[in-house]
Amino acid sequence: MRLKLIISTIVAFGFLAAPAFAQELTGTLKKIKDSGAITLGHRESSVPFSYYDDNQKVIGYAMDLCYKIVDAVKKDLKLQKLEVKLNPVTSATRIPLIANGTVDLECGSTTNNIEREKQVAFTITHFVTANRFVSKKANNFKTVDDLKGKTVVSTSGTTNIKQITEINGQKNLGMNILAAKDHAEAFLMVETDRAAAFVMDDILLYSLVATSKSPSDYTINADALSVEPYGIMLRREDPAFKKVVDGAMTAVYKSGEINAIYAKWFQKPIPPKGVNLNLPMGASFKKVVANPTDSGDPATYK
């Protein structure tokens, strides 16, 4: 009778313990462990964050940071091997592809804001930029008011196109606002005079001007339309995965590794043309490095 009781207890304990063990891994970590792969979403022309070099290899500042996260995930899951799959995304597809599970991390130049946080989560901010516009110097456009009645372009699915549309309505500027599929197409429209200005994050504009045929032909306006903190996206309500991701980013900042990674992409010649953006780390981002945050509130960065 006693032996039966012991066996029954062991069996019952086994049934109770099994679900607890199964619950240890959930969400994205379970998906990665089960598949042996992690999928990174990347951009095609977001220089220097995430783009193709002249050999069609995906490179960039955000990609380097994502690979640091991949290393941390591999270590956390105690995997000997972890396959990295690359999936191109656009401004329009990046949020849906994170939300539906196609992409695990989006490594690009995506603004973290309160509205987007309702759909996706963001890790620690990896850059702080501002919304401005590029135009041809010859046109002498200084402020957004100078664009009254002009054709203006921005990239589809960005905070920038939303904001310039709102400004257009508020100021009754009568601008004709066009949506380009990516940053390269939008800049080409200014280059070929199909648009008077391209509204985008200033760092991306500086990169496009620096790598253009005639950099001296262009100017970027001085007054920022908004502050834009960039973050790597991941799925919402996945605290276990976010903890690993945030931990990896914080470790890169606290160890000082971020300084070399930043310098590589913003203060040294970068592929494919060997252009040096000559952009020292700004005060807002230095503040993030000292005190890592994933805030989507622009006021945090002022």
mmCIF file of C-alpha atoms in Angstrom:
data_model
loop_
_atom_site.group_PDB
_atom_site.id
_atom_site.type_symbol
_atom_site.label_atom_id
_atom_site.label_comp_id
_atom_site.label_asym_id
_atom_site.label_seq_id
_atom_site.Cartn_x
_atom_site.Cartn_y
_atom_site.Cartn_z
ATOM 1 C CA MET A 1 0.000 0.000 0.000
ATOM 2 C CA ARG A 2 2.827 2.354 0.964
ATOM 3 C CA LEU A 3 4.696 1.591 -2.301
ATOM 4 C CA LYS A 4 1.508 2.366 -4.235
ATOM 5 C CA LEU A 5 1.220 5.700 -2.433
ATOM 6 C CA ILE A 6 4.856 6.600 -3.246
ATOM 7 C CA ILE A 7 4.352 5.708 -6.930
ATOM 8 C CA SER A 8 1.119 7.730 -7.041
ATOM 9 C CA THR A 9 2.908 10.711 -5.485
ATOM 10 C CA ILE A 10 5.788 10.480 -7.981
ATOM 11 C CA VAL A 11 3.341 10.217 -10.908
ATOM 12 C CA ALA A 12 1.269 13.145 -9.618
ATOM 13 C CA PHE A 13 4.390 15.222 -9.054
ATOM 14 C CA GLY A 14 5.546 14.376 -12.578
ATOM 15 C CA PHE A 15 2.286 15.656 -14.050
ATOM 16 C CA LEU A 16 2.479 18.830 -11.973
ATOM 17 C CA ALA A 17 6.126 19.451 -12.795
ATOM 18 C CA ALA A 18 5.783 18.952 -16.545
ATOM 19 C CA PRO A 19 3.709 22.078 -17.265
ATOM 20 C CA ALA A 20 5.961 24.197 -15.029
ATOM 21 C CA PHE A 21 9.007 23.067 -17.016
ATOM 22 C CA ALA A 22 7.219 23.660 -20.326
ATOM 23 C CA GLN A 23 6.373 27.199 -19.261
ATOM 24 C CA GLU A 24 10.014 28.143 -18.696
ATOM 25 C CA LEU A 25 10.409 29.110 -22.356
ATOM 26 C CA THR A 26 7.667 31.088 -24.061
ATOM 27 C CA GLY A 27 7.189 33.527 -26.892
ATOM 28 C CA THR A 28 10.115 34.432 -29.100
ATOM 29 C CA LEU A 29 12.735 32.576 -27.041
ATOM 30 C CA LYS A 30 10.762 29.329 -27.413
ATOM 31 C CA LYS A 31 10.305 29.997 -31.150
ATOM 32 C CA ILE A 32 14.056 30.542 -31.577
ATOM 33 C CA LYS A 33 15.011 27.505 -29.487
ATOM 34 C CA ASP A 34 12.562 25.215 -31.312
ATOM 35 C CA SER A 35 13.595 26.384 -34.779
ATOM 36 C CA GLY A 36 17.311 26.948 -34.115
ATOM 37 C CA ALA A 37 17.021 30.228 -36.003
ATOM 38 C CA ILE A 38 16.421 33.942 -35.416
ATOM 39 C CA THR A 39 15.098 36.252 -38.142
ATOM 40 C CA LEU A 40 16.440 39.787 -38.480
ATOM 41 C CA GLY A 41 14.518 42.374 -40.471
ATOM 42 C CA HIS A 42 16.798 44.733 -42.374
ATOM 43 C CA ARG A 43 16.498 47.784 -44.614
ATOM 44 C CA GLU A 44 17.880 48.143 -48.132
ATOM 45 C CA SER A 45 19.027 51.773 -48.141
ATOM 46 C CA SER A 46 19.035 53.164 -44.577
ATOM 47 C CA VAL A 47 22.691 54.226 -44.561
ATOM 48 C CA PRO A 48 24.516 53.770 -42.189
ATOM 49 C CA PHE A 49 22.030 51.801 -40.084
ATOM 50 C CA SER A 50 21.005 48.919 -42.314
ATOM 51 C CA TYR A 51 21.687 48.638 -46.036
ATOM 52 C CA TYR A 52 23.223 46.608 -48.860
ATOM 53 C CA ASP A 53 26.882 47.136 -49.696
ATOM 54 C CA ASP A 54 28.169 46.760 -53.279
ATOM 55 C CA ASN A 55 28.279 42.956 -52.827
ATOM 56 C CA GLN A 56 24.627 42.850 -51.729
ATOM 57 C CA LYS A 57 25.693 42.021 -48.188
ATOM 58 C CA VAL A 58 23.547 43.517 -45.411
ATOM 59 C CA ILE A 59 25.664 45.794 -43.204
ATOM 60 C CA GLY A 60 25.263 48.765 -40.872
ATOM 61 C CA TYR A 61 25.309 50.192 -37.371
ATOM 62 C CA ALA A 62 21.939 48.677 -36.394
ATOM 63 C CA MET A 63 22.989 45.334 -37.883
ATOM 64 C CA ASP A 64 26.128 45.283 -35.693
ATOM 65 C CA LEU A 65 23.966 45.913 -32.634
ATOM 66 C CA CYS A 66 21.498 43.209 -33.687
ATOM 67 C CA TYR A 67 24.345 40.688 -33.977
ATOM 68 C CA LYS A 68 25.342 41.556 -30.389
ATOM 69 C CA ILE A 69 21.765 40.706 -29.387
ATOM 70 C CA VAL A 70 21.940 37.440 -31.387
ATOM 71 C CA ASP A 71 25.078 36.464 -29.403
ATOM 72 C CA ALA A 72 23.247 37.165 -26.133
ATOM 73 C CA VAL A 73 20.204 35.111 -27.198
ATOM 74 C CA LYS A 74 22.441 32.204 -28.238
ATOM 75 C CA LYS A 75 24.196 32.318 -24.856
ATOM 76 C CA ASP A 76 20.934 32.614 -22.905
ATOM 77 C CA LEU A 77 19.434 29.603 -24.700
ATOM 78 C CA LYS A 78 22.721 27.658 -24.366
ATOM 79 C CA LEU A 79 22.756 26.932 -28.099
ATOM 80 C CA GLN A 80 25.904 25.740 -29.853
ATOM 81 C CA LYS A 81 24.622 27.095 -33.157
ATOM 82 C CA LEU A 82 22.017 29.724 -34.005
ATOM 83 C CA GLU A 83 21.111 30.336 -37.631
ATOM 84 C CA VAL A 84 20.553 33.982 -38.572
ATOM 85 C CA LYS A 85 17.950 34.531 -41.287
ATOM 86 C CA LEU A 86 17.770 37.922 -42.996
ATOM 87 C CA ASN A 87 14.436 39.320 -44.143
ATOM 88 C CA PRO A 88 14.218 42.651 -46.012
ATOM 89 C CA VAL A 89 11.601 45.087 -44.683
ATOM 90 C CA THR A 90 10.355 48.514 -45.762
ATOM 91 C CA SER A 91 8.945 51.401 -43.757
ATOM 92 C CA ALA A 92 5.469 50.080 -44.596
ATOM 93 C CA THR A 93 6.061 46.360 -43.846
ATOM 94 C CA ARG A 94 8.396 46.448 -40.820
ATOM 95 C CA ILE A 95 5.722 46.755 -38.081
ATOM 96 C CA PRO A 96 3.328 44.122 -39.532
ATOM 97 C CA LEU A 97 6.205 41.641 -40.031
ATOM 98 C CA ILE A 98 7.289 42.035 -36.387
ATOM 99 C CA ALA A 99 3.696 41.805 -35.127
ATOM 100 C CA ASN A 100 2.827 38.661 -37.117
ATOM 101 C CA GLY A 101 5.993 36.776 -36.084
ATOM 102 C CA THR A 102 7.780 36.736 -39.460
ATOM 103 C CA VAL A 103 10.658 38.865 -38.128
ATOM 104 C CA ASP A 104 12.048 38.638 -34.557
ATOM 105 C CA LEU A 105 14.147 41.829 -34.488
ATOM 106 C CA GLU A 106 13.956 44.795 -36.855
ATOM 107 C CA CYS A 107 17.416 46.244 -37.333
ATOM 108 C CA GLY A 108 17.065 49.620 -38.976
ATOM 109 C CA SER A 109 16.231 53.271 -38.416
ATOM 110 C CA THR A 110 12.813 53.054 -36.788
ATOM 111 C CA THR A 111 11.491 55.813 -34.557
ATOM 112 C CA ASN A 112 10.185 54.682 -31.185
ATOM 113 C CA ASN A 113 7.031 56.573 -30.234
ATOM 114 C CA ILE A 114 4.018 56.081 -27.976
ATOM 115 C CA GLU A 115 1.700 55.298 -30.887
ATOM 116 C CA ARG A 116 3.945 52.537 -32.253
ATOM 117 C CA GLU A 117 4.356 51.046 -28.777
ATOM 118 C CA LYS A 118 0.693 49.997 -29.035
ATOM 119 C CA GLN A 119 1.710 47.614 -31.845
ATOM 120 C CA VAL A 120 5.324 46.604 -31.107
ATOM 121 C CA ALA A 121 7.990 46.884 -28.412
ATOM 122 C CA PHE A 122 11.358 48.623 -28.660
ATOM 123 C CA THR A 123 14.670 47.864 -27.036
ATOM 124 C CA ILE A 124 17.107 50.485 -25.691
ATOM 125 C CA THR A 125 17.378 53.554 -27.966
ATOM 126 C CA HIS A 126 20.404 53.268 -30.284
ATOM 127 C CA PHE A 127 20.344 56.723 -31.907
ATOM 128 C CA VAL A 128 18.623 60.077 -31.516
ATOM 129 C CA THR A 129 17.866 62.091 -34.650
ATOM 130 C CA ALA A 130 15.508 64.891 -35.750
ATOM 131 C CA ASN A 131 12.960 65.354 -38.545
ATOM 132 C CA ARG A 132 14.169 67.848 -41.196
ATOM 133 C CA PHE A 133 14.077 68.253 -44.980
ATOM 134 C CA VAL A 134 16.668 68.219 -47.758
ATOM 135 C CA SER A 135 16.351 70.415 -50.844
ATOM 136 C CA LYS A 136 18.557 71.848 -53.558
ATOM 137 C CA LYS A 137 20.659 74.788 -52.367
ATOM 138 C CA ALA A 138 19.712 76.789 -55.467
ATOM 139 C CA ASN A 139 16.067 76.911 -54.304
ATOM 140 C CA ASN A 140 17.007 78.570 -50.987
ATOM 141 C CA PHE A 141 14.343 76.787 -48.886
ATOM 142 C CA LYS A 142 15.074 77.567 -45.216
ATOM 143 C CA THR A 143 11.863 76.711 -43.352
ATOM 144 C CA VAL A 144 8.818 74.525 -43.882
ATOM 145 C CA ASP A 145 6.852 77.702 -44.774
ATOM 146 C CA ASP A 146 9.090 78.071 -47.851
ATOM 147 C CA LEU A 147 7.605 74.820 -49.166
ATOM 148 C CA LYS A 148 4.128 76.344 -49.524
ATOM 149 C CA GLY A 149 2.442 75.044 -52.674
ATOM 150 C CA LYS A 150 5.435 72.796 -53.510
ATOM 151 C CA THR A 151 5.619 69.056 -54.165
ATOM 152 C CA VAL A 152 7.213 67.380 -51.165
ATOM 153 C CA VAL A 153 8.144 63.717 -50.759
ATOM 154 C CA SER A 154 8.630 61.456 -47.743
ATOM 155 C CA THR A 155 8.875 57.698 -47.290
ATOM 156 C CA SER A 156 5.701 55.630 -46.990
ATOM 157 C CA GLY A 157 4.931 54.259 -43.508
ATOM 158 C CA THR A 158 7.190 56.697 -41.609
ATOM 159 C CA THR A 159 6.491 59.133 -38.775
ATOM 160 C CA ASN A 160 7.933 61.816 -41.076
ATOM 161 C CA ILE A 161 5.223 61.608 -43.736
ATOM 162 C CA LYS A 162 2.578 61.657 -41.016
ATOM 163 C CA GLN A 163 4.091 64.736 -39.427
ATOM 164 C CA ILE A 164 4.569 66.746 -42.632
ATOM 165 C CA THR A 165 0.948 65.928 -43.574
ATOM 166 C CA GLU A 166 -0.201 67.284 -40.184
ATOM 167 C CA ILE A 167 1.963 70.439 -40.562
ATOM 168 C CA ASN A 168 0.604 70.937 -44.084
ATOM 169 C CA GLY A 169 -2.954 70.931 -42.722
ATOM 170 C CA GLN A 170 -2.223 73.043 -39.635
ATOM 171 C CA LYS A 171 -0.388 75.758 -41.587
ATOM 172 C CA ASN A 172 -2.581 75.509 -44.691
ATOM 173 C CA LEU A 173 0.535 75.259 -46.888
ATOM 174 C CA GLY A 174 -1.127 73.499 -49.814
ATOM 175 C CA MET A 175 1.836 71.159 -50.340
ATOM 176 C CA ASN A 176 1.458 68.172 -52.662
ATOM 177 C CA ILE A 177 2.828 65.344 -50.493
ATOM 178 C CA LEU A 178 4.031 62.198 -52.270
ATOM 179 C CA ALA A 179 4.901 58.838 -50.669
ATOM 180 C CA ALA A 180 8.034 57.051 -51.919
ATOM 181 C CA LYS A 181 8.609 53.336 -51.371
ATOM 182 C CA ASP A 182 12.034 53.907 -49.769
ATOM 183 C CA HIS A 183 14.568 56.621 -48.915
ATOM 184 C CA ALA A 184 16.606 56.126 -52.098
ATOM 185 C CA GLU A 185 13.541 56.687 -54.306
ATOM 186 C CA ALA A 186 12.524 59.790 -52.305
ATOM 187 C CA PHE A 187 15.981 61.373 -52.619
ATOM 188 C CA LEU A 188 16.042 60.594 -56.346
ATOM 189 C CA MET A 189 12.822 62.609 -56.711
ATOM 190 C CA VAL A 190 14.586 65.682 -55.288
ATOM 191 C CA GLU A 191 17.666 64.953 -57.387
ATOM 192 C CA THR A 192 15.547 64.861 -60.586
ATOM 193 C CA ASP A 193 13.356 67.861 -59.564
ATOM 194 C CA ARG A 194 10.182 65.798 -59.256
ATOM 195 C CA ALA A 195 9.968 67.025 -55.649
ATOM 196 C CA ALA A 196 11.192 70.261 -54.076
ATOM 197 C CA ALA A 197 12.096 68.648 -50.739
ATOM 198 C CA PHE A 198 12.384 65.273 -48.989
ATOM 199 C CA VAL A 199 11.259 65.185 -45.358
ATOM 200 C CA MET A 200 13.098 62.547 -43.297
ATOM 201 C CA ASP A 201 15.314 61.946 -40.235
ATOM 202 C CA ASP A 202 18.348 64.185 -40.576
ATOM 203 C CA ILE A 203 20.933 61.407 -40.193
ATOM 204 C CA LEU A 204 19.438 59.575 -43.189
ATOM 205 C CA LEU A 205 19.407 62.827 -45.178
ATOM 206 C CA TYR A 206 23.072 63.529 -44.327
ATOM 207 C CA SER A 207 23.929 59.985 -45.477
ATOM 208 C CA LEU A 208 22.035 60.341 -48.756
ATOM 209 C CA VAL A 209 23.634 63.735 -49.489
ATOM 210 C CA ALA A 210 27.125 62.450 -48.612
ATOM 211 C CA THR A 211 26.769 59.492 -50.990
ATOM 212 C CA SER A 212 25.095 61.471 -53.817
ATOM 213 C CA LYS A 213 26.716 62.491 -57.113
ATOM 214 C CA SER A 214 26.959 66.190 -56.100
ATOM 215 C CA PRO A 215 26.800 66.631 -52.288
ATOM 216 C CA SER A 216 27.416 70.382 -52.561
ATOM 217 C CA ASP A 217 24.126 70.817 -54.468
ATOM 218 C CA TYR A 218 22.000 70.096 -51.391
ATOM 219 C CA THR A 219 21.134 71.688 -48.080
ATOM 220 C CA ILE A 220 19.325 70.389 -44.978
ATOM 221 C CA ASN A 221 17.169 72.881 -43.062
ATOM 222 C CA ALA A 222 18.316 74.016 -39.612
ATOM 223 C CA ASP A 223 15.029 73.936 -37.644
ATOM 224 C CA ALA A 224 14.078 70.450 -36.522
ATOM 225 C CA LEU A 225 10.418 69.481 -36.920
ATOM 226 C CA SER A 226 10.689 66.859 -34.141
ATOM 227 C CA VAL A 227 13.050 64.675 -32.057
ATOM 228 C CA GLU A 228 13.211 61.016 -33.166
ATOM 229 C CA PRO A 229 14.677 58.259 -30.922
ATOM 230 C CA TYR A 230 15.538 55.081 -32.880
ATOM 231 C CA GLY A 231 15.029 51.621 -31.426
ATOM 232 C CA ILE A 232 15.294 47.998 -32.578
ATOM 233 C CA MET A 233 11.776 46.541 -32.711
ATOM 234 C CA LEU A 234 10.550 43.273 -31.216
ATOM 235 C CA ARG A 235 7.137 41.835 -30.411
ATOM 236 C CA ARG A 236 5.006 43.289 -27.631
ATOM 237 C CA GLU A 237 4.196 41.476 -24.397
ATOM 238 C CA ASP A 238 7.215 39.177 -24.534
ATOM 239 C CA PRO A 239 9.042 40.128 -21.303
ATOM 240 C CA ALA A 240 11.480 37.178 -21.308
ATOM 241 C CA PHE A 241 12.803 38.007 -24.784
ATOM 242 C CA LYS A 242 12.858 41.752 -24.084
ATOM 243 C CA LYS A 243 14.896 41.139 -20.938
ATOM 244 C CA VAL A 244 17.603 39.334 -22.949
ATOM 245 C CA VAL A 245 17.538 41.953 -25.728
ATOM 246 C CA ASP A 246 17.667 44.934 -23.335
ATOM 247 C CA GLY A 247 20.396 43.217 -21.333
ATOM 248 C CA ALA A 248 22.533 42.795 -24.469
ATOM 249 C CA MET A 249 22.122 46.451 -25.461
ATOM 250 C CA THR A 250 22.840 47.716 -21.938
ATOM 251 C CA ALA A 251 25.983 45.544 -21.758
ATOM 252 C CA VAL A 252 27.261 47.075 -25.044
ATOM 253 C CA TYR A 253 26.723 50.571 -23.605
ATOM 254 C CA LYS A 254 28.114 49.947 -20.126
ATOM 255 C CA SER A 255 31.213 48.111 -21.426
ATOM 256 C CA GLY A 256 32.080 51.016 -23.716
ATOM 257 C CA GLU A 257 31.809 48.784 -26.842
ATOM 258 C CA ILE A 258 29.251 51.231 -28.211
ATOM 259 C CA ASN A 259 31.979 53.851 -28.751
ATOM 260 C CA ALA A 260 33.892 51.701 -31.244
ATOM 261 C CA ILE A 261 30.698 50.556 -33.008
ATOM 262 C CA TYR A 262 29.464 54.144 -33.282
ATOM 263 C CA ALA A 263 32.827 55.443 -34.552
ATOM 264 C CA LYS A 264 32.979 52.671 -37.186
ATOM 265 C CA TRP A 265 29.759 53.878 -38.839
ATOM 266 C CA PHE A 266 29.631 57.601 -38.132
ATOM 267 C CA GLN A 267 33.250 58.757 -37.921
ATOM 268 C CA LYS A 268 35.138 56.533 -40.388
ATOM 269 C CA PRO A 269 34.805 55.790 -44.120
ATOM 270 C CA ILE A 270 31.935 53.387 -44.758
ATOM 271 C CA PRO A 271 31.070 51.114 -47.699
ATOM 272 C CA PRO A 272 30.337 51.209 -50.543
ATOM 273 C CA LYS A 273 31.925 54.573 -51.451
ATOM 274 C CA GLY A 274 34.198 55.128 -48.454
ATOM 275 C CA VAL A 275 32.278 58.246 -47.379
ATOM 276 C CA ASN A 276 32.902 59.525 -43.835
ATOM 277 C CA LEU A 277 29.761 61.025 -42.271
ATOM 278 C CA ASN A 278 31.921 62.813 -39.644
ATOM 279 C CA LEU A 279 29.121 62.806 -37.088
ATOM 280 C CA PRO A 280 30.312 62.749 -33.447
ATOM 281 C CA MET A 281 27.983 61.237 -30.851
ATOM 282 C CA GLY A 282 25.383 63.841 -29.881
ATOM 283 C CA ALA A 283 24.553 64.937 -26.347
ATOM 284 C CA SER A 284 21.106 63.249 -26.425
ATOM 285 C CA PHE A 285 22.566 59.858 -27.310
ATOM 286 C CA LYS A 286 25.442 60.217 -24.822
ATOM 287 C CA LYS A 287 22.738 60.616 -22.187
ATOM 288 C CA VAL A 288 21.159 57.310 -23.316
ATOM 289 C CA VAL A 289 24.524 55.516 -23.202
ATOM 290 C CA ALA A 290 25.042 56.708 -19.612
ATOM 291 C CA ASN A 291 21.449 55.875 -18.595
ATOM 292 C CA PRO A 292 19.922 53.353 -21.051
ATOM 293 C CA THR A 293 16.234 53.926 -21.824
ATOM 294 C CA ASP A 294 13.620 52.537 -24.192
ATOM 295 C CA SER A 295 11.344 55.566 -23.849
ATOM 296 C CA GLY A 296 9.196 56.589 -26.805
ATOM 297 C CA ASP A 297 8.622 60.049 -25.323
ATOM 298 C CA PRO A 298 10.640 62.719 -27.224
ATOM 299 C CA ALA A 299 10.839 64.828 -24.049
ATOM 300 C CA THR A 300 13.146 62.176 -22.520
ATOM 301 C CA TYR A 301 15.843 63.109 -25.051
ATOM 302 C CA LYS A 302 15.798 66.889 -24.720
#
